[in-house]
Coordinates of C-alpha atoms and ligand atoms in Angstrom, one line a residue:
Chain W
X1 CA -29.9 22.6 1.0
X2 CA -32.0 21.9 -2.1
X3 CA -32.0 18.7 -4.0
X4 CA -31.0 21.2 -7.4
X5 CA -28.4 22.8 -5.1
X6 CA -26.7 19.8 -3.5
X7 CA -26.9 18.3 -7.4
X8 CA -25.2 21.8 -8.3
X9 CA -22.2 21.8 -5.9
X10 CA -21.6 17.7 -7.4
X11 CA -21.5 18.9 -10.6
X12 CA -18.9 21.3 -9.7
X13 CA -16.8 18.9 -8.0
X14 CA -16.6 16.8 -11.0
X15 CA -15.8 19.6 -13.4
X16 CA -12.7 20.3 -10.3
X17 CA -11.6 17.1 -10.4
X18 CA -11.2 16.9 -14.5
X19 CA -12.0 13.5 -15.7
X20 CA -14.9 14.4 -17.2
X21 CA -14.7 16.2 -20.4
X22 CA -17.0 19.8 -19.8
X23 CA -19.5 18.9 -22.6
X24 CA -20.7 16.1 -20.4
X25 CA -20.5 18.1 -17.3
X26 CA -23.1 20.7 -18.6
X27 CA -25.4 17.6 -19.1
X28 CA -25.3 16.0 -15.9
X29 CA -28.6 16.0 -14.0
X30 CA -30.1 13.8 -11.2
X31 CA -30.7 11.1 -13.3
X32 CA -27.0 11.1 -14.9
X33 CA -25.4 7.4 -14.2
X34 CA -22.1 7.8 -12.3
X35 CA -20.4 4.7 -14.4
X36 CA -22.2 4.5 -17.2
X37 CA -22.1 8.6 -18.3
X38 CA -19.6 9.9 -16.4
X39 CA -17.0 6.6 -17.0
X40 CA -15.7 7.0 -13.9
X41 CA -13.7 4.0 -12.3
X42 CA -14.3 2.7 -8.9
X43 CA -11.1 4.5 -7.9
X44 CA -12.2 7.5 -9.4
X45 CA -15.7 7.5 -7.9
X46 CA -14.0 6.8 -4.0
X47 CA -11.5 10.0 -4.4
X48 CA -14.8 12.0 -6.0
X49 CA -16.4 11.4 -2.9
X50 CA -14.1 12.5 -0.7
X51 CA -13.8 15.1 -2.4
X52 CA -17.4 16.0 -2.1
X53 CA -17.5 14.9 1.9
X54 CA -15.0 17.5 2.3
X55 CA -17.4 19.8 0.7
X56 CA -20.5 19.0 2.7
X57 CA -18.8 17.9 5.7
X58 CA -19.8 15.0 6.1
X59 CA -18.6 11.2 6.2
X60 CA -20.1 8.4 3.5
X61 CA -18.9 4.7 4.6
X62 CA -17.9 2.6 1.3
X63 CA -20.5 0.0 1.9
X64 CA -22.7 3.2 1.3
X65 CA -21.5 3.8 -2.0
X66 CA -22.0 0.5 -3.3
X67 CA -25.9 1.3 -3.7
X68 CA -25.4 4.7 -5.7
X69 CA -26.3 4.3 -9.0
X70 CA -27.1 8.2 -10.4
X71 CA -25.9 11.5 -9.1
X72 CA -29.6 11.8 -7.7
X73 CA -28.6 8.9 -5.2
X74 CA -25.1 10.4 -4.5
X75 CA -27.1 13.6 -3.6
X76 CA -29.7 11.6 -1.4
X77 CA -26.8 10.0 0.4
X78 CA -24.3 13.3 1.2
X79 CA -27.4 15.1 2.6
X80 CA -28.6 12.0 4.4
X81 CA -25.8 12.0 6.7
X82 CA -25.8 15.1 7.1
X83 CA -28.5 15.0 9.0
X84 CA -28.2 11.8 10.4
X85 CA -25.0 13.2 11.9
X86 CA -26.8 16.0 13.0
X87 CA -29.9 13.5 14.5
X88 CA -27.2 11.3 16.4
X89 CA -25.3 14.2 18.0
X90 CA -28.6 15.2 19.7
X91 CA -30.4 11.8 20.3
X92 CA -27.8 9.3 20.4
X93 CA -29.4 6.4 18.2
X94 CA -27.4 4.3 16.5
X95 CA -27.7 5.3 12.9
X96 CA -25.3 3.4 10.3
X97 CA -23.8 6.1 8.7
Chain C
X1 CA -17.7 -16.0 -18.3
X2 CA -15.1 -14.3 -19.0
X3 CA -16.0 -11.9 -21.2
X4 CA -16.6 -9.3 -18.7
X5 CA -12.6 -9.0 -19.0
X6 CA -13.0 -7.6 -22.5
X7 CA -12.0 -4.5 -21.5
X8 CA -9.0 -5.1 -19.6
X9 CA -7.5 -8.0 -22.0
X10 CA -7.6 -4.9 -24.7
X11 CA -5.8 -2.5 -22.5
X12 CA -3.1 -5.2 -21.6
X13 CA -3.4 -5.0 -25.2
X14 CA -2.5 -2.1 -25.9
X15 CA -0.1 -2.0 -22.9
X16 CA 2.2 -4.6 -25.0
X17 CA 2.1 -2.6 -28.3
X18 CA 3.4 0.8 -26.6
X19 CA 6.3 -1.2 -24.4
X20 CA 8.1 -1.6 -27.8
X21 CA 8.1 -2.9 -31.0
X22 CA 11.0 -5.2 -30.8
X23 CA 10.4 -8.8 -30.8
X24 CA 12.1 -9.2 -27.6
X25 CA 9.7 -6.8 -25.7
X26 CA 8.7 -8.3 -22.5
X27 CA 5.1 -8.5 -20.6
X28 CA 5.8 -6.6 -17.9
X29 CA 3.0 -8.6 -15.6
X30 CA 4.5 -11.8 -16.6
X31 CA 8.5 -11.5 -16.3
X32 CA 10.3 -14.8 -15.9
X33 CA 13.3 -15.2 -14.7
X34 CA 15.3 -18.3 -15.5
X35 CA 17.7 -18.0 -13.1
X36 CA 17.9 -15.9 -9.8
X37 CA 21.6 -15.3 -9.3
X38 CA 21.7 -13.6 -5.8
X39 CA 19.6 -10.6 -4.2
X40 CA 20.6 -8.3 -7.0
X41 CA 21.3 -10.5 -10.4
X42 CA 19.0 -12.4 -12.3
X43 CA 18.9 -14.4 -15.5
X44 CA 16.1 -13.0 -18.1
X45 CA 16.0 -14.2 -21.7
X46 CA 19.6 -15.2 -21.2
X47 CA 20.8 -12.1 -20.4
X48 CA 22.4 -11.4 -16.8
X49 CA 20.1 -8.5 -15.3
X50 CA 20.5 -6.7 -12.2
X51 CA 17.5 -6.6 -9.8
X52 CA 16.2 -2.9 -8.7
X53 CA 12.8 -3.9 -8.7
X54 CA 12.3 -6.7 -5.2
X55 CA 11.4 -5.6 -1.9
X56 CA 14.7 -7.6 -0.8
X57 CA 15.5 -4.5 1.4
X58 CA 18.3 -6.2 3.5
X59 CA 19.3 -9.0 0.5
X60 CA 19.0 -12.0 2.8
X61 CA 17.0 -14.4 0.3
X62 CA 20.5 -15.7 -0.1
X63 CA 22.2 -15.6 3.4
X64 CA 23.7 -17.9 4.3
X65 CA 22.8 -19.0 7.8
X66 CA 18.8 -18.4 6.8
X67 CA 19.4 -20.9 4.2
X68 CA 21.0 -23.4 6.7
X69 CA 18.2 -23.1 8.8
X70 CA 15.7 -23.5 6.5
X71 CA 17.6 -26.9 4.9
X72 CA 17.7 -27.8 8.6
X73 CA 14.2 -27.5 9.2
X74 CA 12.8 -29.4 6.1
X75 CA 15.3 -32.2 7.4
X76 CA 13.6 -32.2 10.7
X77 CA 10.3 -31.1 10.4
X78 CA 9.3 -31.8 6.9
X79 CA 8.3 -29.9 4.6
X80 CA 4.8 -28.4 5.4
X81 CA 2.4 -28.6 8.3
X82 CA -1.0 -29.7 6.4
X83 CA -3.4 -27.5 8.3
X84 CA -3.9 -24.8 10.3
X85 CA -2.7 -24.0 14.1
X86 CA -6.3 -24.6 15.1
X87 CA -7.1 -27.5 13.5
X88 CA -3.8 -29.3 13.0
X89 CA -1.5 -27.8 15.9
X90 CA 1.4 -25.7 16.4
X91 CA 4.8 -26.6 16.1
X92 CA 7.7 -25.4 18.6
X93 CA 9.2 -23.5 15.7
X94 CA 5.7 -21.4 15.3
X95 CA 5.7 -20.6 19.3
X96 CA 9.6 -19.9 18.9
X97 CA 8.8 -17.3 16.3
X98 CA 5.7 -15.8 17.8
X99 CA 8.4 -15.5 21.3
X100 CA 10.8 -14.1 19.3
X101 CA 9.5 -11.6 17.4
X102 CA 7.2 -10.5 20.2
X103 CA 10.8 -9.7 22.3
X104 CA 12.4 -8.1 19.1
X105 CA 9.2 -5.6 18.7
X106 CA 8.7 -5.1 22.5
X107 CA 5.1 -6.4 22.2
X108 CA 3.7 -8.6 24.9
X109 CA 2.1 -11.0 22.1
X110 CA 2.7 -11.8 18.1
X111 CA 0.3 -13.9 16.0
X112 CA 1.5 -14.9 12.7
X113 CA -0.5 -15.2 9.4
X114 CA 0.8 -17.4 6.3
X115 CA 1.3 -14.2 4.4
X116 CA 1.2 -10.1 4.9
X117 CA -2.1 -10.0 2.6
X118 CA -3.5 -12.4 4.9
X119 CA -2.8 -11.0 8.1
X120 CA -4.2 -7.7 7.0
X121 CA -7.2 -9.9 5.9
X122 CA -7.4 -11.7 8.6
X123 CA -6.5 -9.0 11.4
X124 CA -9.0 -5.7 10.3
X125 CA -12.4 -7.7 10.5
X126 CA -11.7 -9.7 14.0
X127 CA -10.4 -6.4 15.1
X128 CA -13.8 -4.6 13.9
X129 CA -17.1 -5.6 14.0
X130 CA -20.8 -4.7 13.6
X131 CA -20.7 -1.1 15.7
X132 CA -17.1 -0.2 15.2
X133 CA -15.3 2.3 12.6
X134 CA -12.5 1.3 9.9
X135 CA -10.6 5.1 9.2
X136 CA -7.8 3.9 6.1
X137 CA -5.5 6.0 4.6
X138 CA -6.7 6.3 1.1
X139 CA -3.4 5.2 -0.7
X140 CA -3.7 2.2 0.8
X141 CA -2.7 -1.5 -0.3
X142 CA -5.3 -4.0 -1.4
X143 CA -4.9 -6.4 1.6
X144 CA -6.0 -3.2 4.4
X145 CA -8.8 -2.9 1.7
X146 CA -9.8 -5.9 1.3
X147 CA -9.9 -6.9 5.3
X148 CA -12.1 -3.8 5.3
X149 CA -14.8 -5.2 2.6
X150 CA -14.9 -8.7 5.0
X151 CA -15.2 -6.6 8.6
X152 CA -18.8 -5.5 9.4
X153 CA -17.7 -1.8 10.4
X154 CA -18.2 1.0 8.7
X155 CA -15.6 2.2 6.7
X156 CA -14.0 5.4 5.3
X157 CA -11.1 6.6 3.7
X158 CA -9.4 9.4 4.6
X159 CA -7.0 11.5 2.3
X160 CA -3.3 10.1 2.0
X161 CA -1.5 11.5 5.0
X162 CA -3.5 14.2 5.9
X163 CA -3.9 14.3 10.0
X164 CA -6.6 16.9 9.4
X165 CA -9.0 15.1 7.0
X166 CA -8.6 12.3 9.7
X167 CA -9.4 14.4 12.6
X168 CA -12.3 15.9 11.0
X169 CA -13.6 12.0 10.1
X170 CA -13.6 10.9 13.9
X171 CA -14.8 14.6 15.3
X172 CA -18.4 13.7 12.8
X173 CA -18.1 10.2 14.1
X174 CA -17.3 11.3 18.1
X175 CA -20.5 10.6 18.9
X176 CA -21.2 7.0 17.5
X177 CA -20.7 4.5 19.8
X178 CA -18.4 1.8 18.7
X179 CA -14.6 1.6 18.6
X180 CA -12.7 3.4 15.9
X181 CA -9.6 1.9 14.3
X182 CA -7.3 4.1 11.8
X183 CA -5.2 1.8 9.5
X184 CA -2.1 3.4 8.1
X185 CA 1.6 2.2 6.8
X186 CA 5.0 3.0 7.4
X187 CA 6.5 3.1 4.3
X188 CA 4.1 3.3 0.9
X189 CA 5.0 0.8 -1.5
X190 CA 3.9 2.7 -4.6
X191 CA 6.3 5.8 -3.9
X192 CA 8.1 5.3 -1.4
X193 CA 6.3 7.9 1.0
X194 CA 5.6 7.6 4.9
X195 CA 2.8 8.3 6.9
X196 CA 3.2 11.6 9.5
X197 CA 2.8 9.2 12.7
X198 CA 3.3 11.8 15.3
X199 CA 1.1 14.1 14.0
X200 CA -1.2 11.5 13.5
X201 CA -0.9 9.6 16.6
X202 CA -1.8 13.6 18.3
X203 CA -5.1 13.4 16.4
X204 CA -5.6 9.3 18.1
X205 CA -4.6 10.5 21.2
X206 CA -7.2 13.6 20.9
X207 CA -10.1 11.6 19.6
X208 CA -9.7 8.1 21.2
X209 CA -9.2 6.0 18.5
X210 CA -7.1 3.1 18.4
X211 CA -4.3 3.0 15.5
X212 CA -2.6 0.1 13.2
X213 CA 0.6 0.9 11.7
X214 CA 1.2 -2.1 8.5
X215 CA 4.8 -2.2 8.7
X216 CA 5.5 -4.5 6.0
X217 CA 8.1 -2.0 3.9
X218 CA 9.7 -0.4 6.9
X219 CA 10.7 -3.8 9.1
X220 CA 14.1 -4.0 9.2
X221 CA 14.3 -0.8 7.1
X222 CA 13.3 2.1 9.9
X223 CA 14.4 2.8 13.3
X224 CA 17.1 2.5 14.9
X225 CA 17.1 -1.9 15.4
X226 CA 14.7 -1.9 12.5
X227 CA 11.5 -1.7 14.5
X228 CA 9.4 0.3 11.7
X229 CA 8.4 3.9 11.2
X230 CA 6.8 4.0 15.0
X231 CA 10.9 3.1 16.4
X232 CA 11.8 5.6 14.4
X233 CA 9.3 8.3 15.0
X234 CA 9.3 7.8 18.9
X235 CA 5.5 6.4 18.8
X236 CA 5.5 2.9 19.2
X237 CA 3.8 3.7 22.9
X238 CA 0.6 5.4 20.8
X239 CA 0.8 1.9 18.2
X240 CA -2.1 -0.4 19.1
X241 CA -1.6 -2.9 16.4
X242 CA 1.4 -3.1 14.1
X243 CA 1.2 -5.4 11.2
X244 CA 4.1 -6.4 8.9
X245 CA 5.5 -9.4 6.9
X246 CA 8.2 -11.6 6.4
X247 CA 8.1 -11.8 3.0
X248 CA 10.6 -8.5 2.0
X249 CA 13.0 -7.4 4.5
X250 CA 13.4 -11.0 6.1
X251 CA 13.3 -12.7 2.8
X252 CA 10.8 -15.0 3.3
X253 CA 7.1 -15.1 3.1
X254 CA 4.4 -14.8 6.3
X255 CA 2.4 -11.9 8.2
X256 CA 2.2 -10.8 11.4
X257 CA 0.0 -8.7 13.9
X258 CA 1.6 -8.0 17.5
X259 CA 0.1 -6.1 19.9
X260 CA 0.0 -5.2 23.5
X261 CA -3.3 -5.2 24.2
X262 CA -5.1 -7.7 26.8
X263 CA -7.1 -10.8 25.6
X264 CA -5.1 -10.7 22.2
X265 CA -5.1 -14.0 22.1
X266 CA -8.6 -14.4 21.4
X267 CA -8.3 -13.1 17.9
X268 CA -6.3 -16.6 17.1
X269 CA -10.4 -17.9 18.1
X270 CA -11.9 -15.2 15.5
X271 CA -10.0 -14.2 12.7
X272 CA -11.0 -16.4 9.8
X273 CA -7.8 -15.7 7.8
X274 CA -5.9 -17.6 11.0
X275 CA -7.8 -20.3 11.7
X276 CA -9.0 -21.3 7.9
X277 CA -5.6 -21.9 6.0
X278 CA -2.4 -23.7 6.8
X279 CA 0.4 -22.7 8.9
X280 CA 4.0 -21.5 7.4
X281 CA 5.8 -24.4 6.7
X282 CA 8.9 -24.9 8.9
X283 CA 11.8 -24.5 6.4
X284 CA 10.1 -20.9 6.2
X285 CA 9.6 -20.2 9.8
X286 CA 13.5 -21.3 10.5
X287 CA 14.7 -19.2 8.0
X288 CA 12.6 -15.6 8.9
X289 CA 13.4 -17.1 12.4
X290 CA 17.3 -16.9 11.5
X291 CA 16.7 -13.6 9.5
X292 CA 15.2 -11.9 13.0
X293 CA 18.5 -12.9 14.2
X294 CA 20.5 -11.8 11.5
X295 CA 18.7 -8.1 11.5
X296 CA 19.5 -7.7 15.7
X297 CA 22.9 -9.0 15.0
X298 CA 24.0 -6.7 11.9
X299 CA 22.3 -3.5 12.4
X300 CA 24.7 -2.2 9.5
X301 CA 22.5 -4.0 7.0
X302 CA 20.3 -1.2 8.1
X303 CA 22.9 1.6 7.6
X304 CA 24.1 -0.1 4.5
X305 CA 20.3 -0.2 2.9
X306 CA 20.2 3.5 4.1
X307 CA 23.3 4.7 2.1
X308 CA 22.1 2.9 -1.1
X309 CA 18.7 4.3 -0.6
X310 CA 20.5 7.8 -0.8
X311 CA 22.9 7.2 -3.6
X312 CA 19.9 6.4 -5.9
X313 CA 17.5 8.8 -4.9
X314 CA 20.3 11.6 -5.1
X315 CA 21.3 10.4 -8.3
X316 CA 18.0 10.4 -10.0
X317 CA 17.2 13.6 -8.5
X318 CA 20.2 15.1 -10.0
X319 CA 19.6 13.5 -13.2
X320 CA 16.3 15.6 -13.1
X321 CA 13.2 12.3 -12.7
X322 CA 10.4 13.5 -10.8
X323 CA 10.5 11.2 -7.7
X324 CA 8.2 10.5 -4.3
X325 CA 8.8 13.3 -1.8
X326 CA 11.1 11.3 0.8
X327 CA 14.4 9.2 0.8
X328 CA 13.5 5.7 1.3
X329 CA 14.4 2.0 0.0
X330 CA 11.1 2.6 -2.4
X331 CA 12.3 4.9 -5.3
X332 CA 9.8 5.8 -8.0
X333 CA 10.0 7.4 -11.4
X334 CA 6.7 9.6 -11.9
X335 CA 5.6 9.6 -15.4
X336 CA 2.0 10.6 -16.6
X337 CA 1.8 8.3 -19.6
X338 CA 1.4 4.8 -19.5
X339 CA 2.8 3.7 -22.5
X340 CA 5.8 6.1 -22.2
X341 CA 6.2 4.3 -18.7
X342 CA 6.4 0.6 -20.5
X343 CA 8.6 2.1 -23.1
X344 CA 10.8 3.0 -20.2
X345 CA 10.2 -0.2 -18.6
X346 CA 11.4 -2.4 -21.8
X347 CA 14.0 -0.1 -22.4
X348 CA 15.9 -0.7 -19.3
X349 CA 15.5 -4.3 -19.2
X350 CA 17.1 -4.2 -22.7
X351 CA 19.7 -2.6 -20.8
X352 CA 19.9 -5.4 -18.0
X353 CA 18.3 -3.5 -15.5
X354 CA 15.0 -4.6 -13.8
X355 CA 12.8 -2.5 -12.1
X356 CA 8.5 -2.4 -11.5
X357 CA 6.3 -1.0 -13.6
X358 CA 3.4 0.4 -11.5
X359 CA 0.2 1.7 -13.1
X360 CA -3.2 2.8 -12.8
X361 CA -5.3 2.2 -10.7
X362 CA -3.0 0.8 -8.7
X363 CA -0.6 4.1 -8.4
X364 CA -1.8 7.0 -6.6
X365 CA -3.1 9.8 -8.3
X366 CA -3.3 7.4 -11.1
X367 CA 0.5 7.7 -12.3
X368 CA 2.2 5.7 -14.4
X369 CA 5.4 4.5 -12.4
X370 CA 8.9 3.3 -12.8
X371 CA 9.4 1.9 -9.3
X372 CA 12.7 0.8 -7.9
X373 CA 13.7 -0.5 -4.8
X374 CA 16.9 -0.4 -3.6
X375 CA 19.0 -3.5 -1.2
X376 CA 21.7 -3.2 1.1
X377 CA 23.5 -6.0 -1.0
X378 CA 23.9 -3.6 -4.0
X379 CA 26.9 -2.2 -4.4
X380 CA 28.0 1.4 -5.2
X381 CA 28.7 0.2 -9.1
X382 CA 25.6 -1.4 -9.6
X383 CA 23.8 1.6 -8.3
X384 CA 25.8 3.6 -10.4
X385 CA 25.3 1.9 -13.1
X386 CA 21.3 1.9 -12.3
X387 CA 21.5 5.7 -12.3
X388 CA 23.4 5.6 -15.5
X389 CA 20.8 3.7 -17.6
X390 CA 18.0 5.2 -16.1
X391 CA 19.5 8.7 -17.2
X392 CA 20.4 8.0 -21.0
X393 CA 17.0 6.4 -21.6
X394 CA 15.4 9.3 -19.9
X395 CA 17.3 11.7 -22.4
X396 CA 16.6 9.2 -25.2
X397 CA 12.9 9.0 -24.9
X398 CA 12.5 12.7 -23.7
X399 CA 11.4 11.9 -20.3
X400 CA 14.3 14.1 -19.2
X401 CA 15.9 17.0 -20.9
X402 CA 19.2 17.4 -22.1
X403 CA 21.4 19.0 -19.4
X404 CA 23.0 22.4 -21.9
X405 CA 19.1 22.4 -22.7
X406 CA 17.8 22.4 -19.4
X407 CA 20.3 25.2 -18.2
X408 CA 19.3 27.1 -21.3
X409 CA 15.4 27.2 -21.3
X410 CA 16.2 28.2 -17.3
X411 CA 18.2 31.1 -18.4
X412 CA 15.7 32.3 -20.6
Ligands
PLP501 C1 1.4 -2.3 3.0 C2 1.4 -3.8 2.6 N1 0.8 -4.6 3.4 C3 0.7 -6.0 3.1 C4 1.4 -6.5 2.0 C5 1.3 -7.9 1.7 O1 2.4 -8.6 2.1 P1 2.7 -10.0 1.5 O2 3.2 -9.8 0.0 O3 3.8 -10.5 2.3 O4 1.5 -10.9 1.5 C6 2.1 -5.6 1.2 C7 2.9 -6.0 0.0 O5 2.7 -6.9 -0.7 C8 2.1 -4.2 1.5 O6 2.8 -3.3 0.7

């Protein structure tokens, strides 16, 4: 998947979940600041990602989420371990998911 | 410093203002009581109030025996141990309590912690480490939480008693190596819910993870003796680790993790939460020792506790309060506005009744709650009387409609 599309399928997730008002949705891009823009609480942002590990299937630890900063970085992470995931089903390594 | 609390010292703020406007309008994170009369009667601002809002499930904080012991114990032992197990020793009263508690669960060993938050602290990290998996139920308290942020596994949250989100966490993690640990509870504090054990002790059983059942609101409260949501559910074979605490149903204060497991023991060598604080003082462990008795001696507390727990929830329900989805000790008025919820809450003290006042982000699905809890030392009356006030402020601040109405608008 795209960087644009995995960005996409975020910024429907947060338009699902309703805590941010839908002007702001339609402005959110890669660089858009998860707690600064879209004043989300640390509560908020843990139950957002599970909703979007649902989504891409895929499992994000909390240590993990402590280093995402813009919706850019979320994106980098979920696709991350997606592959990862896919990388240690095959080869076995120890990856830190 | 401090001014990164800006933010929160407005809200509390603000919290104040919508409780009331009266001059007699309480904080509701800073109630004091001048005088606790008994498990279910307090004194507040020199008014008598009743008490639906402790975790004093089976009312012995003032039994009589407990409180013996306890006077016994400060007589004999004095009154604190000054250090920790490791450092400072154990007393014969510690090892009793360990014994007994370990027979009254069926577990081959017990370890106790000086509190529930601390045994959850001390328990998940020497339990996980570097290569190994946390899996927590995402309405979980702050104590699973926080063990989770000092371990060195990974950890994720999976959504509030769903087997399948869980299942589909440790199928993507199957082929890590590393042990994986899911960390639910038996009863949740916030609403009162519990979590589906046997279904998800199926998806343990299927994916080999090991599981930790924090027992701290269902001890003495679940199952037939009072073992916890696991008696009760027929799964205490599939429990690895069950946590709980002495500090609600066995009046006191403490934690504990028992287990079955070989080499147990060694955590007392490796969690930090154990071996870096003092011990429980003996007037504590002789009264939760005497409470332990008490509970396998008067399983009717149990029955009692039951009953009430019914008479409230069916009362409230009939009334027409939204409320958690099962029976239990925990009931909990759902409202979705914060200062309607403090209204409520000064209200009913006003009123003489006490109950919690649970909010965001502490509440799941960020709800503002009215949360009672109910005691086997209340009686029918005050129960009645609970339902009674809870109902006529409902109607008065529109949190409920008026019966005629509420027939009428279904008619239409
Ligand atoms: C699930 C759970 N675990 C642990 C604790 C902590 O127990 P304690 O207050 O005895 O430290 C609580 C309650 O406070 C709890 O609800």
């Amino acid at each position: 998947m795209s960087q644009e599309n995995v960005i996409s399928v975020i910024i429907d997730a947060v338009r699902s979940q309703g805590d941010v008002p839908p002007e702001i949705c339609d402005r959110i891009t890669a660089e858009t600041n998860i707690v600064r823009d879209l004043k989300l609480d640390s509560i908020a942002v843990m139950d957002f990602i599970m909703e979007l590990e649902t989504r891409f299937k895929t499992v994000v630890p909390l240590d993990a989420i402590a280093d995402v900063q813009t919706v850019g970085d979320l994106a980098t992470i979920l696709t991350r371990n997606q592959a990862t995931a896919h990388e240690t089903r095959n080869s076995q390594t120890d990856v830190q998911v | 410093m401090l001014q990164k609390y800006g933010a929160l010292k407005r809200a509390r703020a603000q919290l104040l203002d919508a409780g009331s406007t009266d001059s007699d309008a309480q904080d509701p994170f800073d109630v004091r009581f001048e005088t606790i009369l008994g498990p279910a009667e307090a004194v507040l601002a020199g008014r008598k109030v009743l008490l639906f809002g402790t975790n004093n499930y089976l009312g012995l904080t003032f039994d009589a025996g407990c409180i013996e012991q306890a006077v016994a114990a400060v007589r004999g032992d004095g009154t604190g141990t000054t250090g920790s197990r490791i450092a400072n020793g154990t007393y014969g009263s510690h090892a009793r309590l360990e014994r007994k508690l370990a027979q009254f669960l069926g577990r081959r060993d017990v370890m106790l912690f000086t509190t529930g938050y601390q045994a959850n602290v001390g328990i998940l990290p020497a339990l996980a480490g570097a290569d190994d998996y946390l899996l927590l139920d995402a309405d979980s308290h702050a104590s699973i939480y926080d063990g989770a942020k000092l371990s060195d596994a990974s950890v994720t949250r999976f959504r509030h008693n769903d087997p399948d989100d869980l299942y589909r966490r440790l199928r993507f993690l199957a082929d890590r190596p590393g042990d994986k640990l899911i960390v639910v509870e038996g009863i949740y504090s916030m609403l009162g819910d519990m979590a589906p054990l046997r279904e998800l002790v199926a998806v343990k059983r299927e994916t080999g993870a090991f599981l930790l059942v924090d027992e701290a609101h269902s001890l003495g409260v679940l199952g037939a003796h009072g073992r916890g949501l696991a008696e009760a559910t027929g799964t205490e074979g599939d429990v690895d680790f069950v946590v709980g605490t002495f500090s609600k149903s066995l009046g006191g204060i403490g934690g504990f993790c028992a287990s079955d497991l070989p080499d147990f023991d060694m955590l007392r060598l490796a969690s930090r939460a154990y071996m870096f604080t003092a011990s429980l003082p003996p007037a504590v462990i002789a009264g939760v020792t005497q409470a332990l008795e008490t509970l396998e001696r008067r399983p009717e507390l149990c029955a009692d506790l039951a009953r009430n727990a019914a008479h409230l929830y069916e009362g409230l329900a009939a009334a027409g309060f939204a409320l958690g989805p099962t029976i239990s000790p925990i009931i909990s008025i759902r409202l979705n506005d914060t200062g309607l919820a403090a209204a409520f809450w000064n209200r009913l003290l006003q009123v003489g009744i006490y109950v919690n006042l649970a909010l965001p982000p502490a509440t799941p699905e960020r709800q503002s709650l009215l949360r009672t809890s109910v005691s086997a030392a209340h009686t029918p009356a005050q129960i009645d009387q609970a339902i009674g006030a809870m109902t006529s402020i409902g109607l008065e601040l529109g949190v409920l409609q008026d019966p005629s109405e509420r027939y009428f608008s279904a008619a239409q």
